[in-house]
Amino acid sequence: TQLLEQSPQFLSIQEGENLTVYCNSSSVFSSLQWYRQEPGEGPVLLVTVVTGGEVKKLKRLTFQFGDARKDSSLHITAAQPGDTGLYLCAGEGETSGSRLTFGEGTQLTVNP
Amino acid sequence: NAGVMQNPRHLVRRRGQEARLRCSPMKGHSHVYWYRQLPEEGLKFMVYLQKENIIDESGMPKERFSAEFPKEGPSILRIQQVVRGDSAAYFCASSPIGTGGYGYTFGSGTRLTVV
């Protein structure tokens, strides 16, 4: 069974601070995706990374896929209250077909 | 171009009744996936379907749960004889190809409450 461990589970910071969320596994993934979920809504795709060592930037968000394709990180620069939400990583296993394994999520709160 | 449409948004059923959850994928997407999010838990894969075919149902409970994606119409997740433990948010996702490299588009979910 593939597992994805996200840390931290909860994060409360002040506006303007930087933060990093981690997603780790002992399994190799063919792709890894980051989603953001608002209360009462479905997850919304932020980014997909597929190549080991890949770095993608989305405005103030930087996503990195580990060289061995077992881990990933999400870094947010100068966080804003609008960044508040549940951040989820999800991996597609090399042998699990299209089945996504989700992490438990990181609940981020950015205080003004 | 509408996104993934799920209905109903909220569904209340008494124990023993049947629940039918519907999902219309994004236009041009022929791959549909169902996930369940139990309270205080992460999203868990249930089933992956293409038109008229079940590709992977490894996450589906062996009894009472079934899914279909007919040639015409939405995908249906059916839960027979619901129990309180079935209370959860059920999300449908779709993609144009059967791989996560392209990412998935999720619907807003159906929140099932069994009373």
PDB file of N, CA and C in Angstrom, chain A residues 2-9 21-25 29 32-35 37 43 86-92 100-107, chain B residues 35-38 40-45:
ATOM      1  N   GLN A   2       0.613   2.158  -0.945  1.00  0.00           N
ATOM      2  CA  GLN A   2       1.398   3.382  -0.996  1.00  0.00           C
ATOM      3  C   GLN A   2       0.824   4.398  -0.027  1.00  0.00           C
ATOM      4  N   LEU A   3       1.711   5.089   0.687  1.00  0.00           N
ATOM      5  CA  LEU A   3       1.299   6.110   1.621  1.00  0.00           C
ATOM      6  C   LEU A   3       2.021   7.401   1.312  1.00  0.00           C
ATOM      7  N   LEU A   4       1.309   8.512   1.493  1.00  0.00           N
ATOM      8  CA  LEU A   4       1.905   9.827   1.374  1.00  0.00           C
ATOM      9  C   LEU A   4       1.723  10.554   2.693  1.00  0.00           C
ATOM     10  N   GLU A   5       2.814  10.961   3.289  1.00  0.00           N
ATOM     11  CA  GLU A   5       2.736  11.660   4.561  1.00  0.00           C
ATOM     12  C   GLU A   5       2.994  13.145   4.343  1.00  0.00           C
ATOM     13  N   GLN A   6       2.031  13.936   4.770  1.00  0.00           N
ATOM     14  CA  GLN A   6       2.170  15.376   4.648  1.00  0.00           C
ATOM     15  C   GLN A   6       2.501  15.983   5.993  1.00  0.00           C
ATOM     16  N   SER A   7       3.345  17.008   5.962  1.00  0.00           N
ATOM     17  CA  SER A   7       3.651  17.736   7.185  1.00  0.00           C
ATOM     18  C   SER A   7       3.904  19.204   6.861  1.00  0.00           C
ATOM     19  N   PRO A   8       3.555  20.094   7.775  1.00  0.00           N
ATOM     20  CA  PRO A   8       2.799  19.799   8.992  1.00  0.00           C
ATOM     21  C   PRO A   8       1.319  19.573   8.679  1.00  0.00           C
ATOM     22  N   GLN A   9       0.586  19.076   9.639  1.00  0.00           N
ATOM     23  CA  GLN A   9      -0.844  18.855   9.460  1.00  0.00           C
ATOM     24  C   GLN A   9      -1.596  20.181   9.554  1.00  0.00           C
ATOM     25  N   VAL A  21       5.474  23.225   2.847  1.00  0.00           N
ATOM     26  CA  VAL A  21       4.710  22.020   3.163  1.00  0.00           C
ATOM     27  C   VAL A  21       5.404  20.847   2.488  1.00  0.00           C
ATOM     28  N   TYR A  22       5.506  19.730   3.216  1.00  0.00           N
ATOM     29  CA  TYR A  22       6.239  18.577   2.709  1.00  0.00           C
ATOM     30  C   TYR A  22       5.317  17.388   2.486  1.00  0.00           C
ATOM     31  N   CYS A  23       5.683  16.596   1.494  1.00  0.00           N
ATOM     32  CA  CYS A  23       4.923  15.407   1.138  1.00  0.00           C
ATOM     33  C   CYS A  23       5.946  14.297   0.895  1.00  0.00           C
ATOM     34  N   ASN A  24       5.924  13.255   1.735  1.00  0.00           N
ATOM     35  CA  ASN A  24       6.963  12.230   1.678  1.00  0.00           C
ATOM     36  C   ASN A  24       6.393  10.824   1.570  1.00  0.00           C
ATOM     37  N   SER A  25       7.132   9.973   0.905  1.00  0.00           N
ATOM     38  CA  SER A  25       6.710   8.581   0.759  1.00  0.00           C
ATOM     39  C   SER A  25       7.933   7.695   0.578  1.00  0.00           C
ATOM     40  N   PHE A  29       6.603   7.590  -7.374  1.00  0.00           N
ATOM     41  CA  PHE A  29       5.400   8.009  -8.083  1.00  0.00           C
ATOM     42  C   PHE A  29       5.748   8.450  -9.497  1.00  0.00           C
ATOM     43  N   LEU A  32       3.132  13.561  -9.432  1.00  0.00           N
ATOM     44  CA  LEU A  32       2.642  14.021  -8.152  1.00  0.00           C
ATOM     45  C   LEU A  32       1.908  15.327  -8.373  1.00  0.00           C
ATOM     46  N   GLN A  33       0.773  15.452  -7.736  1.00  0.00           N
ATOM     47  CA  GLN A  33      -0.071  16.616  -7.942  1.00  0.00           C
ATOM     48  C   GLN A  33      -0.342  17.308  -6.616  1.00  0.00           C
ATOM     49  N   TRP A  34      -0.492  18.616  -6.696  1.00  0.00           N
ATOM     50  CA  TRP A  34      -0.882  19.405  -5.526  1.00  0.00           C
ATOM     51  C   TRP A  34      -2.246  20.028  -5.802  1.00  0.00           C
ATOM     52  N   TYR A  35      -3.113  19.923  -4.797  1.00  0.00           N
ATOM     53  CA  TYR A  35      -4.459  20.481  -4.881  1.00  0.00           C
ATOM     54  C   TYR A  35      -4.692  21.395  -3.676  1.00  0.00           C
ATOM     55  N   GLN A  37      -8.102  22.695  -1.420  1.00  0.00           N
ATOM     56  CA  GLN A  37      -9.523  22.428  -1.204  1.00  0.00           C
ATOM     57  C   GLN A  37     -10.099  23.436  -0.218  1.00  0.00           C
ATOM     58  N   PRO A  43     -11.404  19.383  -4.440  1.00  0.00           N
ATOM     59  CA  PRO A  43     -10.022  19.829  -4.635  1.00  0.00           C
ATOM     60  C   PRO A  43      -9.844  20.500  -5.993  1.00  0.00           C
ATOM     61  N   LEU A  86      -6.946  24.133   2.576  1.00  0.00           N
ATOM     62  CA  LEU A  86      -6.388  22.798   2.787  1.00  0.00           C
ATOM     63  C   LEU A  86      -5.576  22.427   1.554  1.00  0.00           C
ATOM     64  N   TYR A  87      -4.292  22.156   1.746  1.00  0.00           N
ATOM     65  CA  TYR A  87      -3.416  21.796   0.641  1.00  0.00           C
ATOM     66  C   TYR A  87      -3.185  20.282   0.674  1.00  0.00           C
ATOM     67  N   LEU A  88      -3.414  19.655  -0.468  1.00  0.00           N
ATOM     68  CA  LEU A  88      -3.324  18.201  -0.576  1.00  0.00           C
ATOM     69  C   LEU A  88      -2.302  17.818  -1.632  1.00  0.00           C
ATOM     70  N   CYS A  89      -1.443  16.849  -1.297  1.00  0.00           N
ATOM     71  CA  CYS A  89      -0.607  16.268  -2.332  1.00  0.00           C
ATOM     72  C   CYS A  89      -1.209  14.916  -2.707  1.00  0.00           C
ATOM     73  N   ALA A  90      -1.019  14.517  -3.932  1.00  0.00           N
ATOM     74  CA  ALA A  90      -1.579  13.253  -4.416  1.00  0.00           C
ATOM     75  C   ALA A  90      -0.619  12.657  -5.432  1.00  0.00           C
ATOM     76  N   GLY A  91      -0.344  11.375  -5.278  1.00  0.00           N
ATOM     77  CA  GLY A  91       0.603  10.723  -6.156  1.00  0.00           C
ATOM     78  C   GLY A  91      -0.045   9.631  -6.980  1.00  0.00           C
ATOM     79  N   GLU A  92       0.438   9.508  -8.197  1.00  0.00           N
ATOM     80  CA  GLU A  92       0.010   8.418  -9.073  1.00  0.00           C
ATOM     81  C   GLU A  92       1.149   7.412  -9.099  1.00  0.00           C
ATOM     82  N   LEU A 100      -5.104   7.647  -7.648  1.00  0.00           N
ATOM     83  CA  LEU A 100      -4.343   8.615  -6.880  1.00  0.00           C
ATOM     84  C   LEU A 100      -4.340   8.256  -5.410  1.00  0.00           C
ATOM     85  N   THR A 101      -3.165   8.396  -4.790  1.00  0.00           N
ATOM     86  CA  THR A 101      -3.040   8.273  -3.338  1.00  0.00           C
ATOM     87  C   THR A 101      -2.886   9.679  -2.792  1.00  0.00           C
ATOM     88  N   PHE A 102      -3.791  10.070  -1.892  1.00  0.00           N
ATOM     89  CA  PHE A 102      -3.764  11.411  -1.326  1.00  0.00           C
ATOM     90  C   PHE A 102      -3.081  11.422   0.032  1.00  0.00           C
ATOM     91  N   GLY A 103      -2.391  12.521   0.309  1.00  0.00           N
ATOM     92  CA  GLY A 103      -1.931  12.770   1.661  1.00  0.00           C
ATOM     93  C   GLY A 103      -3.105  13.256   2.504  1.00  0.00           C
ATOM     94  N   GLU A 104      -2.869  13.360   3.810  1.00  0.00           N
ATOM     95  CA  GLU A 104      -3.939  13.770   4.732  1.00  0.00           C
ATOM     96  C   GLU A 104      -4.234  15.265   4.656  1.00  0.00           C
ATOM     97  N   GLY A 105      -3.302  16.023   4.046  1.00  0.00           N
ATOM     98  CA  GLY A 105      -3.550  17.449   3.882  1.00  0.00           C
ATOM     99  C   GLY A 105      -2.872  18.312   4.925  1.00  0.00           C
ATOM    100  N   THR A 106      -2.610  19.552   4.553  1.00  0.00           N
ATOM    101  CA  THR A 106      -2.082  20.573   5.449  1.00  0.00           C
ATOM    102  C   THR A 106      -3.070  21.725   5.485  1.00  0.00           C
ATOM    103  N   GLN A 107      -3.628  21.980   6.666  1.00  0.00           N
ATOM    104  CA  GLN A 107      -4.569  23.086   6.815  1.00  0.00           C
ATOM    105  C   GLN A 107      -3.780  24.353   7.119  1.00  0.00           C
TER     106      GLN A 107
ATOM    107  N   TYR B  35     -14.015   9.275  -5.593  1.00  0.00           N
ATOM    108  CA  TYR B  35     -13.256   9.269  -4.344  1.00  0.00           C
ATOM    109  C   TYR B  35     -14.215   9.540  -3.193  1.00  0.00           C
ATOM    110  N   ARG B  36     -13.855   9.029  -2.017  1.00  0.00           N
ATOM    111  CA  ARG B  36     -14.671   9.263  -0.827  1.00  0.00           C
ATOM    112  C   ARG B  36     -13.806   9.955   0.229  1.00  0.00           C
ATOM    113  N   GLN B  37     -14.381  10.934   0.892  1.00  0.00           N
ATOM    114  CA  GLN B  37     -13.687  11.654   1.964  1.00  0.00           C
ATOM    115  C   GLN B  37     -14.513  11.517   3.229  1.00  0.00           C
ATOM    116  N   LEU B  38     -14.053  10.647   4.116  1.00  0.00           N
ATOM    117  CA  LEU B  38     -14.727  10.458   5.394  1.00  0.00           C
ATOM    118  C   LEU B  38     -14.344  11.599   6.326  1.00  0.00           C
ATOM    119  N   GLU B  40     -12.708  13.794   8.907  1.00  0.00           N
ATOM    120  CA  GLU B  40     -11.375  13.776   9.520  1.00  0.00           C
ATOM    121  C   GLU B  40     -10.406  12.806   8.826  1.00  0.00           C
ATOM    122  N   GLU B  41     -10.726  12.396   7.600  1.00  0.00           N
ATOM    123  CA  GLU B  41      -9.821  11.525   6.857  1.00  0.00           C
ATOM    124  C   GLU B  41      -9.533  12.113   5.485  1.00  0.00           C
ATOM    125  N   GLY B  42      -8.529  11.578   4.835  1.00  0.00           N
ATOM    126  CA  GLY B  42      -8.173  12.051   3.499  1.00  0.00           C
ATOM    127  C   GLY B  42      -9.047  11.419   2.432  1.00  0.00           C
ATOM    128  N   LEU B  43      -8.829  11.847   1.213  1.00  0.00           N
ATOM    129  CA  LEU B  43      -9.562  11.312   0.074  1.00  0.00           C
ATOM    130  C   LEU B  43      -9.063   9.912  -0.262  1.00  0.00           C
ATOM    131  N   LYS B  44     -10.013   8.994  -0.455  1.00  0.00           N
ATOM    132  CA  LYS B  44      -9.667   7.612  -0.777  1.00  0.00           C
ATOM    133  C   LYS B  44     -10.281   7.229  -2.114  1.00  0.00           C
ATOM    134  N   PHE B  45      -9.470   6.626  -2.968  1.00  0.00           N
ATOM    135  CA  PHE B  45      -9.929   6.171  -4.277  1.00  0.00           C
ATOM    136  C   PHE B  45     -10.977   5.080  -4.133  1.00  0.00           C
TER     137      PHE B  45
END
